[in-house]
Every structure is written in structure tokens, then in C-alpha cells.
């Protein structure tokens, strides 16, 4: 059993004043065939700024909740979306706005400009859209679904 | 910019005749704090059997649709859940059945027994549950949501 695996970028998130898009590297462009028939993608990206030994060794944090400054309990990183984790992989589900050549214009991402993308998958309701979810009280405001 | 990143296992999927579970490695166990308050997790895992140069260079496939043998059009891997992709990372959303020490008993996984897990995240409806999804005709049967 190998104890370490290698990941390569297949593209990058890009942002300017007007737009947010994914720029797929030329050598992976053919992996986009038929993408225009989908509305939403799951993106996996490398949290470049947290790829260091210290951040990767943190296993408990107080998670942030976007709306409000309420205190949250100390939590294992595996039940937070903290960028600090053993493998700094981010996950964002994005809506496709338009596709032009190797550019996928999207609604938003929480990743910074020039963040490396390591995988893109189609969003499939039958496996990915869970209707009956339980969350702890401090995450209650995150139970609302995305109707967009 | 680094052009390659390193990933380590934090645990493994396990299966026997009766159960399916995640076994978290001892050194990452504290990352599970408060997990019992959640119902669903997003798991990212390493598709060990497809981590070779040939499979990682395939960019187009005919995706499988579980119910039925219908033909599907050639598609870019970024719009399929094929195990063959540039970075062999699998994604499965699992339901927690019970937690015991470093074992998370779950409803199911499409990963094989002993598959390395590289990250676990909480399933958060506000970012992960998309109600209005568009899929191409050959994926129409996958539009149904998961009510479990």
C-alpha cells in the first residue's frame, strides 16, 4: 500500500471584476466534451495557502458560520469545511453560466484567483442531493437548500 | 507554482458481510470530534486501481448509467463519474448509521474494501443540495433526489 499519492492541476479558478471562471489547461480540454448539457459541477481544488505541515496537522477548529459571529464549539476538521485539514482539498459546487473554449464561466467560488483545480465532476441529484439532513444547532442556518 | 501535490490516507473504507464502515487512522481520530451530530458526510477517496499513467491519461469515456444498458454518448471525464480520470479521486456522500471509536458505520459506498480515504467533509445543504439541476437525456434517470 502506497502511503502517499500525487495530484496534478487540470485547470485554475480565475476571477476579474466582472467574471468568475474555470480555465481548463489545454491538455485536459477534451475532458470537457458535452459539458454544455449540464447545469452544475462539483469542483475539487487545492487549498494552496494551507499546504504546509503546520496547517495540515490541525485536527480541531471552531468552524465559521457565514451569517453571524456566533460562537461555535470546537469540532473535528472532518465535520467542518475549514481550509485547514490533513489534505488541503476544497470542494465547491458551481453553476455553469456559459462555456467558451476552455473557459467555464461560473456563478461563484470561495477559492482565490489562480487556485489549482484537481478534479471536476457532474452534480448528479440521485447521489448528491440529500433531502433529509441533520446538522448540529450551530449549523442550523445551513440547512436551507440551494434553489438556483 | 508547484505542479504536483501530495495526498495521504486519513482512513480506509471497510466492508464485511454485514457492515460497511470507515476506519479512521488513530492519528486522525481527533478530527472526528462532534461527528455524531451529523447525518451525512462527503467522502473523498483514492481510486487505487486506476492510479496508473494509462488510466490517468483517458479524457473521454462512455459513462455508465446504473439502471439499464442504454448506450451513452462519448463524454469528457469531467462530466462523468468514471473512475478513470486525471486525478483518481472518488466522491461518495454517505449516511452515518453509528459511530464507535474510530469507526463510522455507513449505509454504503461504491469504493472497494480497503480503499484509502483522503478527506471527509460534512454535507451542508446550503452549499451542497442543489434543487434545480439540468442533466442531458442519457442521465435523466439520475435526476431523482435522495430522500434518506
PDB file of C-alpha atoms in Angstrom:
ATOM      1  CA  UNK A   1       0.000   0.000   0.000  1.00  0.00           C
ATOM      2  CA  UNK A   2       1.381   3.352  -1.045  1.00  0.00           C
ATOM      3  CA  UNK A   3       1.110   5.895   1.735  1.00  0.00           C
ATOM      4  CA  UNK A   4       1.197   8.992  -0.453  1.00  0.00           C
ATOM      5  CA  UNK A   5      -0.467   9.899  -3.757  1.00  0.00           C
ATOM      6  CA  UNK A   6       0.251  12.540  -6.372  1.00  0.00           C
ATOM      7  CA  UNK A   7      -2.222  15.061  -7.715  1.00  0.00           C
ATOM      8  CA  UNK A   8      -1.770  17.424 -10.667  1.00  0.00           C
ATOM      9  CA  UNK A   9      -3.725  20.584 -11.602  1.00  0.00           C
ATOM     10  CA  UNK A  10      -6.162  20.230 -14.516  1.00  0.00           C
ATOM     11  CA  UNK A  11      -7.022  23.930 -14.530  1.00  0.00           C
ATOM     12  CA  UNK A  12      -7.381  27.046 -12.392  1.00  0.00           C
ATOM     13  CA  UNK A  13     -10.082  29.249 -10.952  1.00  0.00           C
ATOM     14  CA  UNK A  14      -9.873  32.763 -12.383  1.00  0.00           C
ATOM     15  CA  UNK A  15     -11.616  35.954 -11.235  1.00  0.00           C
ATOM     16  CA  UNK A  16     -11.730  39.517 -12.520  1.00  0.00           C
ATOM     17  CA  UNK A  17     -14.007  42.474 -11.719  1.00  0.00           C
ATOM     18  CA  UNK A  18     -16.855  41.029 -13.773  1.00  0.00           C
ATOM     19  CA  UNK A  19     -16.486  37.273 -14.041  1.00  0.00           C
ATOM     20  CA  UNK A  20     -15.516  34.093 -12.282  1.00  0.00           C
ATOM     21  CA  UNK A  21     -14.410  31.210 -14.431  1.00  0.00           C
ATOM     22  CA  UNK A  22     -12.525  27.944 -14.599  1.00  0.00           C
ATOM     23  CA  UNK A  23      -9.689  27.808 -17.085  1.00  0.00           C
ATOM     24  CA  UNK A  24      -9.001  24.226 -18.125  1.00  0.00           C
ATOM     25  CA  UNK A  25      -5.430  23.512 -19.205  1.00  0.00           C
ATOM     26  CA  UNK A  26      -5.148  22.798 -22.944  1.00  0.00           C
ATOM     27  CA  UNK A  27      -4.054  19.197 -22.401  1.00  0.00           C
ATOM     28  CA  UNK A  28      -7.266  18.437 -20.446  1.00  0.00           C
ATOM     29  CA  UNK A  29      -9.693  20.336 -22.685  1.00  0.00           C
ATOM     30  CA  UNK A  30     -11.090  17.201 -24.321  1.00  0.00           C
ATOM     31  CA  UNK A  31     -12.337  16.179 -20.850  1.00  0.00           C
ATOM     32  CA  UNK A  32     -15.000  18.912 -21.282  1.00  0.00           C
ATOM     33  CA  UNK A  33     -16.894  17.129 -24.098  1.00  0.00           C
ATOM     34  CA  UNK A  34     -20.707  17.561 -23.596  1.00  0.00           C
ATOM     35  CA  UNK A  35     -20.261  19.782 -20.544  1.00  0.00           C
ATOM     36  CA  UNK A  36     -22.701  22.307 -22.056  1.00  0.00           C
ATOM     37  CA  UNK A  37     -25.546  19.853 -21.333  1.00  0.00           C
ATOM     38  CA  UNK A  38     -25.024  20.122 -17.559  1.00  0.00           C
ATOM     39  CA  UNK A  39     -26.053  22.897 -15.177  1.00  0.00           C
ATOM     40  CA  UNK A  40     -23.886  22.257 -12.091  1.00  0.00           C
ATOM     41  CA  UNK A  41     -20.405  20.872 -11.434  1.00  0.00           C
ATOM     42  CA  UNK A  42     -18.582  19.661  -8.348  1.00  0.00           C
ATOM     43  CA  UNK A  43     -15.119  21.167  -8.269  1.00  0.00           C
ATOM     44  CA  UNK A  44     -12.248  19.860  -6.172  1.00  0.00           C
ATOM     45  CA  UNK A  45      -9.374  22.245  -5.689  1.00  0.00           C
ATOM     46  CA  UNK A  46      -6.074  22.525  -3.896  1.00  0.00           C
ATOM     47  CA  UNK A  47      -6.068  24.928  -0.949  1.00  0.00           C
ATOM     48  CA  UNK A  48      -2.621  26.197  -1.871  1.00  0.00           C
ATOM     49  CA  UNK A  49      -2.256  28.604   1.046  1.00  0.00           C
ATOM     50  CA  UNK A  50      -2.811  25.828   3.588  1.00  0.00           C
ATOM     51  CA  UNK A  51      -0.479  23.243   2.074  1.00  0.00           C
ATOM     52  CA  UNK A  52       2.089  23.307   4.841  1.00  0.00           C
ATOM     53  CA  UNK A  53       2.995  20.955   7.656  1.00  0.00           C
ATOM     54  CA  UNK A  54       1.548  23.100  10.449  1.00  0.00           C
ATOM     55  CA  UNK A  55      -1.870  23.657   8.883  1.00  0.00           C
ATOM     56  CA  UNK A  56      -2.069  20.039   7.755  1.00  0.00           C
ATOM     57  CA  UNK A  57      -1.560  18.844  11.318  1.00  0.00           C
ATOM     58  CA  UNK A  58      -4.503  20.804  12.806  1.00  0.00           C
ATOM     59  CA  UNK A  59      -7.378  18.400  13.519  1.00  0.00           C
ATOM     60  CA  UNK A  60      -9.823  20.545  15.517  1.00  0.00           C
ATOM     61  CA  UNK A  61     -11.141  24.055  14.843  1.00  0.00           C
ATOM     62  CA  UNK A  62     -14.054  26.342  15.721  1.00  0.00           C
ATOM     63  CA  UNK A  63     -15.967  26.355  12.424  1.00  0.00           C
ATOM     64  CA  UNK A  64     -17.108  29.609  10.868  1.00  0.00           C
ATOM     65  CA  UNK A  65     -20.745  30.174  10.086  1.00  0.00           C
ATOM     66  CA  UNK A  66     -21.157  32.852   7.436  1.00  0.00           C
ATOM     67  CA  UNK A  67     -24.217  34.654   8.781  1.00  0.00           C
ATOM     68  CA  UNK A  68     -23.304  35.911  12.164  1.00  0.00           C
ATOM     69  CA  UNK A  69     -20.474  35.889  14.598  1.00  0.00           C
ATOM     70  CA  UNK A  70     -21.940  33.306  16.906  1.00  0.00           C
ATOM     71  CA  UNK A  71     -19.544  31.102  18.805  1.00  0.00           C
ATOM     72  CA  UNK A  72     -19.236  27.550  17.583  1.00  0.00           C
ATOM     73  CA  UNK A  73     -17.988  24.529  19.508  1.00  0.00           C
ATOM     74  CA  UNK A  74     -14.583  23.013  18.926  1.00  0.00           C
ATOM     75  CA  UNK A  75     -15.098  20.458  16.145  1.00  0.00           C
ATOM     76  CA  UNK A  76     -13.097  17.844  14.297  1.00  0.00           C
ATOM     77  CA  UNK A  77     -11.976  19.146  10.892  1.00  0.00           C
ATOM     78  CA  UNK A  78     -13.866  16.265   9.248  1.00  0.00           C
ATOM     79  CA  UNK A  79     -17.138  17.914  10.303  1.00  0.00           C
ATOM     80  CA  UNK A  80     -16.137  21.412   9.220  1.00  0.00           C
ATOM     81  CA  UNK A  81     -15.394  22.937   5.814  1.00  0.00           C
ATOM     82  CA  UNK A  82     -12.303  24.610   7.256  1.00  0.00           C
ATOM     83  CA  UNK A  83      -9.451  25.105   4.747  1.00  0.00           C
ATOM     84  CA  UNK A  84      -7.146  23.670   7.407  1.00  0.00           C
ATOM     85  CA  UNK A  85      -7.165  19.857   7.105  1.00  0.00           C
ATOM     86  CA  UNK A  86      -4.798  16.896   6.625  1.00  0.00           C
ATOM     87  CA  UNK A  87      -5.214  17.019   2.830  1.00  0.00           C
ATOM     88  CA  UNK A  88      -5.985  20.597   1.780  1.00  0.00           C
ATOM     89  CA  UNK A  89      -8.681  19.781  -0.777  1.00  0.00           C
ATOM     90  CA  UNK A  90     -11.559  22.239  -1.210  1.00  0.00           C
ATOM     91  CA  UNK A  91     -14.959  21.309  -2.631  1.00  0.00           C
ATOM     92  CA  UNK A  92     -17.329  23.784  -4.255  1.00  0.00           C
ATOM     93  CA  UNK A  93     -20.443  23.109  -6.275  1.00  0.00           C
ATOM     94  CA  UNK A  94     -20.751  25.691  -9.029  1.00  0.00           C
ATOM     95  CA  UNK A  95     -23.418  26.658 -11.535  1.00  0.00           C
ATOM     96  CA  UNK A  96     -22.345  26.887 -15.177  1.00  0.00           C
ATOM     97  CA  UNK A  97     -23.223  30.226 -16.769  1.00  0.00           C
ATOM     98  CA  UNK A  98     -21.598  29.720 -20.161  1.00  0.00           C
ATOM     99  CA  UNK A  99     -18.757  27.792 -21.734  1.00  0.00           C
ATOM    100  CA  UNK A 100     -16.336  29.289 -24.246  1.00  0.00           C
ATOM    101  CA  UNK A 101     -13.419  27.183 -25.459  1.00  0.00           C
ATOM    102  CA  UNK A 102     -11.500  26.073 -22.384  1.00  0.00           C
ATOM    103  CA  UNK A 103     -13.284  28.563 -20.107  1.00  0.00           C
ATOM    104  CA  UNK A 104     -16.232  27.610 -17.911  1.00  0.00           C
ATOM    105  CA  UNK A 105     -17.891  30.767 -16.598  1.00  0.00           C
ATOM    106  CA  UNK A 106     -19.494  30.059 -13.219  1.00  0.00           C
ATOM    107  CA  UNK A 107     -21.635  31.771 -10.602  1.00  0.00           C
ATOM    108  CA  UNK A 108     -19.065  31.852  -7.803  1.00  0.00           C
ATOM    109  CA  UNK A 109     -16.333  30.130  -5.892  1.00  0.00           C
ATOM    110  CA  UNK A 110     -14.893  30.581  -2.447  1.00  0.00           C
ATOM    111  CA  UNK A 111     -11.430  29.802  -3.843  1.00  0.00           C
ATOM    112  CA  UNK A 112      -8.973  32.610  -4.552  1.00  0.00           C
ATOM    113  CA  UNK A 113      -7.964  33.645  -8.079  1.00  0.00           C
ATOM    114  CA  UNK A 114      -5.433  31.207  -9.612  1.00  0.00           C
ATOM    115  CA  UNK A 115      -6.329  28.323  -7.295  1.00  0.00           C
ATOM    116  CA  UNK A 116      -5.430  24.978  -8.909  1.00  0.00           C
ATOM    117  CA  UNK A 117      -8.358  22.685  -9.726  1.00  0.00           C
ATOM    118  CA  UNK A 118      -7.676  18.960  -9.361  1.00  0.00           C
ATOM    119  CA  UNK A 119     -10.972  17.422 -10.478  1.00  0.00           C
ATOM    120  CA  UNK A 120     -14.383  18.323 -11.886  1.00  0.00           C
ATOM    121  CA  UNK A 121     -17.409  16.029 -11.660  1.00  0.00           C
ATOM    122  CA  UNK A 122     -21.023  16.417 -12.770  1.00  0.00           C
ATOM    123  CA  UNK A 123     -23.536  17.149  -9.997  1.00  0.00           C
ATOM    124  CA  UNK A 124     -25.920  14.166 -10.002  1.00  0.00           C
ATOM    125  CA  UNK A 125     -29.033  14.574  -7.810  1.00  0.00           C
ATOM    126  CA  UNK A 126     -29.503  10.847  -7.251  1.00  0.00           C
ATOM    127  CA  UNK A 127     -26.171  10.587  -5.471  1.00  0.00           C
ATOM    128  CA  UNK A 128     -25.515  14.192  -4.409  1.00  0.00           C
ATOM    129  CA  UNK A 129     -28.840  15.814  -3.468  1.00  0.00           C
ATOM    130  CA  UNK A 130     -29.776  14.651   0.035  1.00  0.00           C
ATOM    131  CA  UNK A 131     -33.119  15.935   1.275  1.00  0.00           C
ATOM    132  CA  UNK A 132     -33.143  14.763   4.921  1.00  0.00           C
ATOM    133  CA  UNK A 133     -30.024  16.119   6.533  1.00  0.00           C
ATOM    134  CA  UNK A 134     -29.326  16.527  10.254  1.00  0.00           C
ATOM    135  CA  UNK A 135     -26.907  19.208  11.399  1.00  0.00           C
ATOM    136  CA  UNK A 136     -25.988  20.388  14.906  1.00  0.00           C
ATOM    137  CA  UNK A 137     -27.617  23.547  16.247  1.00  0.00           C
ATOM    138  CA  UNK A 138     -24.663  25.805  15.467  1.00  0.00           C
ATOM    139  CA  UNK A 139     -25.045  24.906  11.755  1.00  0.00           C
ATOM    140  CA  UNK A 140     -28.850  25.215  11.722  1.00  0.00           C
ATOM    141  CA  UNK A 141     -28.764  28.198   9.350  1.00  0.00           C
ATOM    142  CA  UNK A 142     -27.026  25.989   6.764  1.00  0.00           C
ATOM    143  CA  UNK A 143     -29.950  23.564   6.410  1.00  0.00           C
ATOM    144  CA  UNK A 144     -31.553  25.663   3.670  1.00  0.00           C
ATOM    145  CA  UNK A 145     -31.226  24.117   0.188  1.00  0.00           C
ATOM    146  CA  UNK A 146     -29.966  25.867  -2.963  1.00  0.00           C
ATOM    147  CA  UNK A 147     -32.756  26.730  -5.387  1.00  0.00           C
ATOM    148  CA  UNK A 148     -30.631  28.210  -8.175  1.00  0.00           C
TER     149      UNK A 148
ATOM    150  CA  UNK B   1       3.571  27.333  -8.722  1.00  0.00           C
ATOM    151  CA  UNK B   2       4.047  23.700  -7.742  1.00  0.00           C
ATOM    152  CA  UNK B   3       2.750  21.360 -10.415  1.00  0.00           C
ATOM    153  CA  UNK B   4       2.172  18.348  -8.180  1.00  0.00           C
ATOM    154  CA  UNK B   5       0.654  17.897  -4.708  1.00  0.00           C
ATOM    155  CA  UNK B   6       0.856  15.151  -2.134  1.00  0.00           C
ATOM    156  CA  UNK B   7      -2.096  13.405  -0.512  1.00  0.00           C
ATOM    157  CA  UNK B   8      -2.043  10.965   2.415  1.00  0.00           C
ATOM    158  CA  UNK B   9      -4.707   8.499   3.587  1.00  0.00           C
ATOM    159  CA  UNK B  10      -6.633   9.501   6.745  1.00  0.00           C
ATOM    160  CA  UNK B  11      -8.521   6.205   6.891  1.00  0.00           C
ATOM    161  CA  UNK B  12      -9.954   3.361   4.846  1.00  0.00           C
ATOM    162  CA  UNK B  13     -13.329   2.048   3.715  1.00  0.00           C
ATOM    163  CA  UNK B  14     -14.009  -1.393   5.157  1.00  0.00           C
ATOM    164  CA  UNK B  15     -16.690  -3.928   4.274  1.00  0.00           C
ATOM    165  CA  UNK B  16     -17.694  -7.332   5.601  1.00  0.00           C
ATOM    166  CA  UNK B  17     -20.802  -9.477   5.082  1.00  0.00           C
ATOM    167  CA  UNK B  18     -22.880  -7.322   7.410  1.00  0.00           C
ATOM    168  CA  UNK B  19     -21.434  -3.836   7.560  1.00  0.00           C
ATOM    169  CA  UNK B  20     -19.760  -1.045   5.673  1.00  0.00           C
ATOM    170  CA  UNK B  21     -17.657   1.382   7.647  1.00  0.00           C
ATOM    171  CA  UNK B  22     -14.912   3.960   7.582  1.00  0.00           C
ATOM    172  CA  UNK B  23     -11.930   3.220   9.766  1.00  0.00           C
ATOM    173  CA  UNK B  24     -10.131   6.432  10.685  1.00  0.00           C
ATOM    174  CA  UNK B  25      -6.409   6.074  11.381  1.00  0.00           C
ATOM    175  CA  UNK B  26      -5.552   6.617  15.052  1.00  0.00           C
ATOM    176  CA  UNK B  27      -3.528   9.754  14.347  1.00  0.00           C
ATOM    177  CA  UNK B  28      -6.567  11.444  12.724  1.00  0.00           C
ATOM    178  CA  UNK B  29      -9.196  10.297  15.210  1.00  0.00           C
ATOM    179  CA  UNK B  30      -9.461  13.668  16.937  1.00  0.00           C
ATOM    180  CA  UNK B  31     -10.702  15.053  13.599  1.00  0.00           C
ATOM    181  CA  UNK B  32     -13.983  13.209  14.335  1.00  0.00           C
ATOM    182  CA  UNK B  33     -14.986  15.418  17.298  1.00  0.00           C
ATOM    183  CA  UNK B  34     -18.789  16.117  17.197  1.00  0.00           C
ATOM    184  CA  UNK B  35     -19.321  13.901  14.142  1.00  0.00           C
ATOM    185  CA  UNK B  36     -22.203  12.171  15.941  1.00  0.00           C
ATOM    186  CA  UNK B  37     -24.283  15.350  15.470  1.00  0.00           C
ATOM    187  CA  UNK B  38     -24.251  14.996  11.682  1.00  0.00           C
ATOM    188  CA  UNK B  39     -26.274  12.670   9.440  1.00  0.00           C
ATOM    189  CA  UNK B  40     -24.335  12.711   6.161  1.00  0.00           C
ATOM    190  CA  UNK B  41     -20.700  13.049   5.132  1.00  0.00           C
ATOM    191  CA  UNK B  42     -18.935  13.728   1.859  1.00  0.00           C
ATOM    192  CA  UNK B  43     -16.071  11.278   1.456  1.00  0.00           C
ATOM    193  CA  UNK B  44     -13.174  11.735  -0.946  1.00  0.00           C
ATOM    194  CA  UNK B  45     -11.156   8.618  -1.675  1.00  0.00           C
ATOM    195  CA  UNK B  46      -8.282   7.446  -3.806  1.00  0.00           C
ATOM    196  CA  UNK B  47      -9.266   5.180  -6.697  1.00  0.00           C
ATOM    197  CA  UNK B  48      -6.255   2.951  -6.110  1.00  0.00           C
ATOM    198  CA  UNK B  49      -6.921   0.581  -9.022  1.00  0.00           C
ATOM    199  CA  UNK B  50      -6.889   3.451 -11.518  1.00  0.00           C
ATOM    200  CA  UNK B  51      -3.766   5.223 -10.303  1.00  0.00           C
ATOM    201  CA  UNK B  52      -1.609   4.463 -13.335  1.00  0.00           C
ATOM    202  CA  UNK B  53      -0.372   6.507 -16.248  1.00  0.00           C
ATOM    203  CA  UNK B  54      -2.656   4.914 -18.860  1.00  0.00           C
ATOM    204  CA  UNK B  55      -5.919   5.336 -16.927  1.00  0.00           C
ATOM    205  CA  UNK B  56      -4.942   8.847 -15.843  1.00  0.00           C
ATOM    206  CA  UNK B  57      -4.486   9.898 -19.468  1.00  0.00           C
ATOM    207  CA  UNK B  58      -8.004   8.883 -20.602  1.00  0.00           C
ATOM    208  CA  UNK B  59     -10.133  12.027 -21.053  1.00  0.00           C
ATOM    209  CA  UNK B  60     -13.271  10.712 -22.756  1.00  0.00           C
ATOM    210  CA  UNK B  61     -15.478   7.724 -21.904  1.00  0.00           C
ATOM    211  CA  UNK B  62     -18.999   6.385 -22.445  1.00  0.00           C
ATOM    212  CA  UNK B  63     -20.481   6.875 -18.972  1.00  0.00           C
ATOM    213  CA  UNK B  64     -22.335   4.055 -17.268  1.00  0.00           C
ATOM    214  CA  UNK B  65     -25.896   4.556 -16.097  1.00  0.00           C
ATOM    215  CA  UNK B  66     -26.772   2.069 -13.394  1.00  0.00           C
ATOM    216  CA  UNK B  67     -30.351   1.240 -14.355  1.00  0.00           C
ATOM    217  CA  UNK B  68     -30.190  -0.158 -17.810  1.00  0.00           C
ATOM    218  CA  UNK B  69     -27.739  -0.915 -20.516  1.00  0.00           C
ATOM    219  CA  UNK B  70     -28.615   2.007 -22.716  1.00  0.00           C
ATOM    220  CA  UNK B  71     -25.891   3.450 -24.864  1.00  0.00           C
ATOM    221  CA  UNK B  72     -24.470   6.744 -23.741  1.00  0.00           C
ATOM    222  CA  UNK B  73     -22.622   9.314 -25.832  1.00  0.00           C
ATOM    223  CA  UNK B  74     -18.872   9.768 -25.632  1.00  0.00           C
ATOM    224  CA  UNK B  75     -18.334  12.328 -22.849  1.00  0.00           C
ATOM    225  CA  UNK B  76     -15.482  14.207 -21.258  1.00  0.00           C
ATOM    226  CA  UNK B  77     -14.448  12.605 -17.963  1.00  0.00           C
ATOM    227  CA  UNK B  78     -15.246  15.884 -16.188  1.00  0.00           C
ATOM    228  CA  UNK B  79     -18.949  15.253 -16.871  1.00  0.00           C
ATOM    229  CA  UNK B  80     -18.885  11.600 -15.837  1.00  0.00           C
ATOM    230  CA  UNK B  81     -18.267   9.870 -12.505  1.00  0.00           C
ATOM    231  CA  UNK B  82     -15.952   7.391 -14.230  1.00  0.00           C
ATOM    232  CA  UNK B  83     -13.119   6.069 -12.021  1.00  0.00           C
ATOM    233  CA  UNK B  84     -10.794   6.822 -14.927  1.00  0.00           C
ATOM    234  CA  UNK B  85      -9.695  10.470 -14.669  1.00  0.00           C
ATOM    235  CA  UNK B  86      -6.529  12.614 -14.480  1.00  0.00           C
ATOM    236  CA  UNK B  87      -6.578  12.562 -10.667  1.00  0.00           C
ATOM    237  CA  UNK B  88      -8.228   9.335  -9.475  1.00  0.00           C
ATOM    238  CA  UNK B  89     -10.303  10.868  -6.674  1.00  0.00           C
ATOM    239  CA  UNK B  90     -13.698   9.342  -5.924  1.00  0.00           C
ATOM    240  CA  UNK B  91     -16.537  11.191  -4.173  1.00  0.00           C
ATOM    241  CA  UNK B  92     -19.351   9.470  -2.292  1.00  0.00           C
ATOM    242  CA  UNK B  93     -21.911  11.000   0.030  1.00  0.00           C
ATOM    243  CA  UNK B  94     -22.661   8.574   2.840  1.00  0.00           C
ATOM    244  CA  UNK B  95     -25.215   8.376   5.619  1.00  0.00           C
ATOM    245  CA  UNK B  96     -23.909   7.779   9.135  1.00  0.00           C
ATOM    246  CA  UNK B  97     -25.533   4.805  10.855  1.00  0.00           C
ATOM    247  CA  UNK B  98     -23.491   4.775  14.047  1.00  0.00           C
ATOM    248  CA  UNK B  99     -20.078   5.794  15.310  1.00  0.00           C
ATOM    249  CA  UNK B 100     -17.939   3.635  17.575  1.00  0.00           C
ATOM    250  CA  UNK B 101     -14.438   4.775  18.464  1.00  0.00           C
ATOM    251  CA  UNK B 102     -12.610   5.332  15.198  1.00  0.00           C
ATOM    252  CA  UNK B 103     -15.240   3.511  13.145  1.00  0.00           C
ATOM    253  CA  UNK B 104     -18.005   5.290  11.250  1.00  0.00           C
ATOM    254  CA  UNK B 105     -20.636   2.760  10.160  1.00  0.00           C
ATOM    255  CA  UNK B 106     -22.295   3.952   6.935  1.00  0.00           C
ATOM    256  CA  UNK B 107     -25.098   2.963   4.575  1.00  0.00           C
ATOM    257  CA  UNK B 108     -22.956   2.183   1.539  1.00  0.00           C
ATOM    258  CA  UNK B 109     -20.045   3.085  -0.665  1.00  0.00           C
ATOM    259  CA  UNK B 110     -19.158   2.291  -4.242  1.00  0.00           C
ATOM    260  CA  UNK B 111     -15.497   2.025  -3.201  1.00  0.00           C
ATOM    261  CA  UNK B 112     -13.901  -1.390  -2.693  1.00  0.00           C
ATOM    262  CA  UNK B 113     -12.885  -2.722   0.722  1.00  0.00           C
ATOM    263  CA  UNK B 114      -9.607  -1.127   1.944  1.00  0.00           C
ATOM    264  CA  UNK B 115      -9.870   1.906  -0.308  1.00  0.00           C
ATOM    265  CA  UNK B 116      -7.889   4.832   1.153  1.00  0.00           C
ATOM    266  CA  UNK B 117      -9.921   7.867   2.224  1.00  0.00           C
ATOM    267  CA  UNK B 118      -8.250  11.234   1.737  1.00  0.00           C
ATOM    268  CA  UNK B 119     -10.826  13.648   3.167  1.00  0.00           C
ATOM    269  CA  UNK B 120     -14.179  13.745   4.917  1.00  0.00           C
ATOM    270  CA  UNK B 121     -16.430  16.812   4.977  1.00  0.00           C
ATOM    271  CA  UNK B 122     -19.869  17.466   6.449  1.00  0.00           C
ATOM    272  CA  UNK B 123     -22.753  17.524   3.949  1.00  0.00           C
ATOM    273  CA  UNK B 124     -24.157  21.071   4.165  1.00  0.00           C
ATOM    274  CA  UNK B 125     -27.473  21.612   2.294  1.00  0.00           C
ATOM    275  CA  UNK B 126     -26.888  25.326   1.734  1.00  0.00           C
ATOM    276  CA  UNK B 127     -23.830  24.634  -0.384  1.00  0.00           C
ATOM    277  CA  UNK B 128     -24.351  21.009  -1.445  1.00  0.00           C
ATOM    278  CA  UNK B 129     -28.071  20.437  -2.017  1.00  0.00           C
ATOM    279  CA  UNK B 130     -28.984  21.871  -5.422  1.00  0.00           C
ATOM    280  CA  UNK B 131     -32.677  21.647  -6.296  1.00  0.00           C
ATOM    281  CA  UNK B 132     -32.727  22.814  -9.929  1.00  0.00           C
ATOM    282  CA  UNK B 133     -30.307  20.647 -11.828  1.00  0.00           C
ATOM    283  CA  UNK B 134     -30.153  20.111 -15.591  1.00  0.00           C
ATOM    284  CA  UNK B 135     -28.734  16.849 -16.955  1.00  0.00           C
ATOM    285  CA  UNK B 136     -28.555  15.509 -20.509  1.00  0.00           C
ATOM    286  CA  UNK B 137     -31.158  12.958 -21.650  1.00  0.00           C
ATOM    287  CA  UNK B 138     -28.918   9.937 -21.124  1.00  0.00           C
ATOM    288  CA  UNK B 139     -28.638  10.865 -17.414  1.00  0.00           C
ATOM    289  CA  UNK B 140     -32.346  11.668 -16.980  1.00  0.00           C
ATOM    290  CA  UNK B 141     -32.885   8.751 -14.585  1.00  0.00           C
ATOM    291  CA  UNK B 142     -30.331  10.333 -12.227  1.00  0.00           C
ATOM    292  CA  UNK B 143     -32.379  13.483 -11.606  1.00  0.00           C
ATOM    293  CA  UNK B 144     -34.235  11.900  -8.689  1.00  0.00           C
ATOM    294  CA  UNK B 145     -33.134  13.217  -5.286  1.00  0.00           C
ATOM    295  CA  UNK B 146     -32.121  11.152  -2.248  1.00  0.00           C
ATOM    296  CA  UNK B 147     -34.749  11.110   0.481  1.00  0.00           C
ATOM    297  CA  UNK B 148     -32.884   9.002   3.049  1.00  0.00           C
TER     298      UNK B 148
END
